[in-house]
């Protein structure tokens, strides 16, 4: 087993277990704001995430993880971030790659859409290592958990927030404005009695 796969297996151990809660996709706009906060505000390196399409890993977008104080680029934090946002990422993968829609219908979203984070190559000229995510859901995540991870999807052929984000050469980042917006969205969700 590749060292990266051992790390991924260790990072996901204990994440998957029986859950009585049905997971919903997290809010794409909030997760994009979190992604911007980690990458532009805290210096996190964007981590590519891929979906397996016809036996080839295809790009779906980028992840970032951390806390309100600092970015966290550890394998464990990134695997947890990808697992928490799995439904959002898998749905976006289905929009980007129509063949995945058939897999989703036949096997369900979690088992039909295979996802993996891309670990940095061991050397400058080395090949990327893909760390597959477990085939499970964590159930509902709390708003606080969702603020520890962010996702920016690859822009598709149509419009949308990811296409708008990608069109900007250098997205402006106002840390206070982003934090204020995230706090407003989290408060609104909590007042409704829901989760992120």
mmCIF file of N, CA and C in Angstrom, residues 136-192:
data_model
loop_
_atom_site.group_PDB
_atom_site.id
_atom_site.type_symbol
_atom_site.label_atom_id
_atom_site.label_comp_id
_atom_site.label_asym_id
_atom_site.label_seq_id
_atom_site.Cartn_x
_atom_site.Cartn_y
_atom_site.Cartn_z
ATOM 1 N N UNK A 136 -18.781 6.725 2.532
ATOM 2 C CA UNK A 136 -19.735 6.917 3.611
ATOM 3 C C UNK A 136 -20.056 8.394 3.752
ATOM 4 N N UNK A 137 -21.055 8.647 4.539
ATOM 5 C CA UNK A 137 -21.412 10.011 4.887
ATOM 6 C C UNK A 137 -21.269 10.145 6.391
ATOM 7 N N UNK A 138 -21.008 11.354 6.841
ATOM 8 C CA UNK A 138 -20.891 11.589 8.275
ATOM 9 C C UNK A 138 -22.209 11.990 8.907
ATOM 10 N N UNK A 139 -23.229 12.150 8.117
ATOM 11 C CA UNK A 139 -24.471 12.700 8.644
ATOM 12 C C UNK A 139 -24.391 14.209 8.615
ATOM 13 N N UNK A 140 -25.275 14.863 9.329
ATOM 14 C CA UNK A 140 -25.295 16.318 9.340
ATOM 15 C C UNK A 140 -24.093 16.875 10.081
ATOM 16 N N UNK A 141 -23.477 17.862 9.489
ATOM 17 C CA UNK A 141 -22.357 18.545 10.138
ATOM 18 C C UNK A 141 -22.878 19.827 10.773
ATOM 19 N N UNK A 142 -22.256 20.224 11.837
ATOM 20 C CA UNK A 142 -22.656 21.475 12.485
ATOM 21 C C UNK A 142 -22.079 22.645 11.707
ATOM 22 N N UNK A 143 -22.660 23.835 11.864
ATOM 23 C CA UNK A 143 -22.080 25.008 11.197
ATOM 24 C C UNK A 143 -20.618 25.219 11.582
ATOM 25 N N UNK A 144 -20.267 24.952 12.837
ATOM 26 C CA UNK A 144 -18.873 25.119 13.273
ATOM 27 C C UNK A 144 -17.948 24.166 12.523
ATOM 28 N N UNK A 145 -18.391 22.917 12.299
ATOM 29 C CA UNK A 145 -17.572 21.962 11.540
ATOM 30 C C UNK A 145 -17.398 22.425 10.104
ATOM 31 N N UNK A 146 -18.474 22.946 9.511
ATOM 32 C CA UNK A 146 -18.395 23.372 8.122
ATOM 33 C C UNK A 146 -17.513 24.601 7.950
ATOM 34 N N UNK A 147 -17.351 25.403 9.002
ATOM 35 C CA UNK A 147 -16.467 26.562 8.908
ATOM 36 C C UNK A 147 -14.994 26.160 8.971
ATOM 37 N N UNK A 148 -14.723 24.885 9.221
ATOM 38 C CA UNK A 148 -13.344 24.394 9.259
ATOM 39 C C UNK A 148 -12.899 23.853 7.907
ATOM 40 N N UNK A 149 -13.750 23.984 6.890
ATOM 41 C CA UNK A 149 -13.387 23.490 5.570
ATOM 42 C C UNK A 149 -14.040 24.354 4.503
ATOM 43 N N UNK A 150 -13.459 24.338 3.326
ATOM 44 C CA UNK A 150 -14.003 25.107 2.220
ATOM 45 C C UNK A 150 -13.788 24.379 0.913
ATOM 46 N N UNK A 151 -14.625 24.704 -0.069
ATOM 47 C CA UNK A 151 -14.555 24.060 -1.386
ATOM 48 C C UNK A 151 -14.821 25.090 -2.464
ATOM 49 N N UNK A 152 -13.988 25.082 -3.488
ATOM 50 C CA UNK A 152 -14.207 25.886 -4.689
ATOM 51 C C UNK A 152 -14.259 24.912 -5.848
ATOM 52 N N UNK A 153 -15.427 24.783 -6.459
ATOM 53 C CA UNK A 153 -15.597 23.850 -7.563
ATOM 54 C C UNK A 153 -14.960 24.356 -8.838
ATOM 55 N N UNK A 154 -14.566 23.414 -9.675
ATOM 56 C CA UNK A 154 -14.054 23.780 -11.000
ATOM 57 C C UNK A 154 -15.214 24.393 -11.788
ATOM 58 N N UNK A 155 -14.945 25.452 -12.551
ATOM 59 C CA UNK A 155 -16.046 26.057 -13.306
ATOM 60 C C UNK A 155 -16.519 25.123 -14.412
ATOM 61 N N UNK A 156 -17.810 25.008 -14.545
ATOM 62 C CA UNK A 156 -18.381 24.190 -15.608
ATOM 63 C C UNK A 156 -18.563 25.023 -16.869
ATOM 64 N N UNK A 157 -19.283 24.479 -17.816
ATOM 65 C CA UNK A 157 -19.503 25.191 -19.083
ATOM 66 C C UNK A 157 -20.540 26.294 -18.934
ATOM 67 N N UNK A 158 -21.377 26.204 -17.907
ATOM 68 C CA UNK A 158 -22.397 27.229 -17.684
ATOM 69 C C UNK A 158 -21.903 28.281 -16.715
ATOM 70 N N UNK A 159 -22.826 29.030 -16.180
ATOM 71 C CA UNK A 159 -22.476 30.058 -15.205
ATOM 72 C C UNK A 159 -22.494 29.487 -13.807
ATOM 73 N N UNK A 160 -22.648 30.365 -12.836
ATOM 74 C CA UNK A 160 -22.718 29.936 -11.445
ATOM 75 C C UNK A 160 -21.620 30.561 -10.621
ATOM 76 N N UNK A 161 -21.663 30.285 -9.319
ATOM 77 C CA UNK A 161 -20.713 30.946 -8.423
ATOM 78 C C UNK A 161 -19.275 30.517 -8.683
ATOM 79 N N UNK A 162 -19.058 29.247 -9.064
ATOM 80 C CA UNK A 162 -17.687 28.797 -9.305
ATOM 81 C C UNK A 162 -17.137 29.424 -10.581
ATOM 82 N N UNK A 163 -17.975 29.571 -11.601
ATOM 83 C CA UNK A 163 -17.540 30.228 -12.839
ATOM 84 C C UNK A 163 -17.248 31.702 -12.572
ATOM 85 N N UNK A 164 -18.108 32.351 -11.786
ATOM 86 C CA UNK A 164 -17.870 33.759 -11.437
ATOM 87 C C UNK A 164 -16.559 33.902 -10.664
ATOM 88 N N UNK A 165 -16.316 33.010 -9.725
ATOM 89 C CA UNK A 165 -15.094 33.050 -8.925
ATOM 90 C C UNK A 165 -13.859 32.838 -9.811
ATOM 91 N N UNK A 166 -13.941 31.891 -10.743
ATOM 92 C CA UNK A 166 -12.803 31.576 -11.610
ATOM 93 C C UNK A 166 -12.495 32.710 -12.591
ATOM 94 N N UNK A 167 -13.501 33.489 -12.968
ATOM 95 C CA UNK A 167 -13.286 34.581 -13.921
ATOM 96 C C UNK A 167 -12.448 35.712 -13.336
ATOM 97 N N UNK A 168 -12.424 35.831 -12.033
ATOM 98 C CA UNK A 168 -11.637 36.900 -11.406
ATOM 99 C C UNK A 168 -10.164 36.540 -11.462
ATOM 100 N N UNK A 169 -9.340 37.491 -11.909
ATOM 101 C CA UNK A 169 -7.899 37.239 -11.954
ATOM 102 C C UNK A 169 -7.332 37.100 -10.557
ATOM 103 N N UNK A 170 -7.680 38.019 -9.715
ATOM 104 C CA UNK A 170 -7.193 38.006 -8.342
ATOM 105 C C UNK A 170 -8.360 38.399 -7.451
ATOM 106 N N UNK A 171 -9.073 37.402 -6.902
ATOM 107 C CA UNK A 171 -10.260 37.735 -6.121
ATOM 108 C C UNK A 171 -9.920 38.652 -4.953
ATOM 109 N N UNK A 172 -10.676 39.730 -4.803
ATOM 110 C CA UNK A 172 -10.420 40.599 -3.665
ATOM 111 C C UNK A 172 -10.775 39.847 -2.377
ATOM 112 N N UNK A 173 -10.031 40.121 -1.344
ATOM 113 C CA UNK A 173 -10.303 39.441 -0.080
ATOM 114 C C UNK A 173 -10.316 40.472 1.036
ATOM 115 N N UNK A 174 -11.446 40.565 1.656
ATOM 116 C CA UNK A 174 -11.610 41.437 2.811
ATOM 117 C C UNK A 174 -11.949 40.513 3.971
ATOM 118 N N UNK A 175 -10.953 40.213 4.810
ATOM 119 C CA UNK A 175 -11.119 39.237 5.883
ATOM 120 C C UNK A 175 -12.323 39.545 6.771
ATOM 121 N N UNK A 176 -12.487 40.788 7.158
ATOM 122 C CA UNK A 176 -13.603 41.140 8.036
ATOM 123 C C UNK A 176 -14.946 40.940 7.339
ATOM 124 N N UNK A 177 -15.018 41.310 6.072
ATOM 125 C CA UNK A 177 -16.271 41.130 5.332
ATOM 126 C C UNK A 177 -16.619 39.648 5.191
ATOM 127 N N UNK A 178 -15.617 38.815 4.899
ATOM 128 C CA UNK A 178 -15.862 37.376 4.757
ATOM 129 C C UNK A 178 -16.288 36.781 6.096
ATOM 130 N N UNK A 179 -15.600 37.142 7.176
ATOM 131 C CA UNK A 179 -15.967 36.628 8.497
ATOM 132 C C UNK A 179 -17.371 37.079 8.894
ATOM 133 N N UNK A 180 -17.713 38.328 8.582
ATOM 134 C CA UNK A 180 -19.046 38.843 8.891
ATOM 135 C C UNK A 180 -20.108 38.068 8.106
ATOM 136 N N UNK A 181 -19.843 37.817 6.833
ATOM 137 C CA UNK A 181 -20.789 37.078 5.987
ATOM 138 C C UNK A 181 -20.963 35.644 6.488
ATOM 139 N N UNK A 182 -19.863 34.990 6.843
ATOM 140 C CA UNK A 182 -19.955 33.625 7.378
ATOM 141 C C UNK A 182 -20.740 33.601 8.687
ATOM 142 N N UNK A 183 -20.508 34.570 9.550
ATOM 143 C CA UNK A 183 -21.233 34.638 10.822
ATOM 144 C C UNK A 183 -22.728 34.844 10.578
ATOM 145 N N UNK A 184 -23.080 35.699 9.615
ATOM 146 C CA UNK A 184 -24.492 35.928 9.293
ATOM 147 C C UNK A 184 -25.151 34.647 8.801
ATOM 148 N N UNK A 185 -24.472 33.934 7.907
ATOM 149 C CA UNK A 185 -25.045 32.700 7.369
ATOM 150 C C UNK A 185 -25.160 31.635 8.452
ATOM 151 N N UNK A 186 -24.160 31.516 9.292
ATOM 152 C CA UNK A 186 -24.207 30.531 10.369
ATOM 153 C C UNK A 186 -25.343 30.852 11.337
ATOM 154 N N UNK A 187 -25.496 32.126 11.694
ATOM 155 C CA UNK A 187 -26.556 32.542 12.615
ATOM 156 C C UNK A 187 -27.931 32.248 12.017
ATOM 157 N N UNK A 188 -28.099 32.544 10.726
ATOM 158 C CA UNK A 188 -29.384 32.295 10.069
ATOM 159 C C UNK A 188 -29.726 30.802 10.084
ATOM 160 N N UNK A 189 -28.736 29.958 9.830
ATOM 161 C CA UNK A 189 -28.968 28.514 9.846
ATOM 162 C C UNK A 189 -29.333 28.036 11.241
ATOM 163 N N UNK A 190 -28.601 28.516 12.238
ATOM 164 C CA UNK A 190 -28.859 28.105 13.623
ATOM 165 C C UNK A 190 -30.244 28.559 14.094
ATOM 166 N N UNK A 191 -30.668 29.764 13.682
ATOM 167 C CA UNK A 191 -31.982 30.262 14.075
ATOM 168 C C UNK A 191 -33.102 29.429 13.467
ATOM 169 N N UNK A 192 -32.841 28.871 12.278
ATOM 170 C CA UNK A 192 -33.838 28.012 11.631
ATOM 171 C C UNK A 192 -33.829 26.610 12.225
#
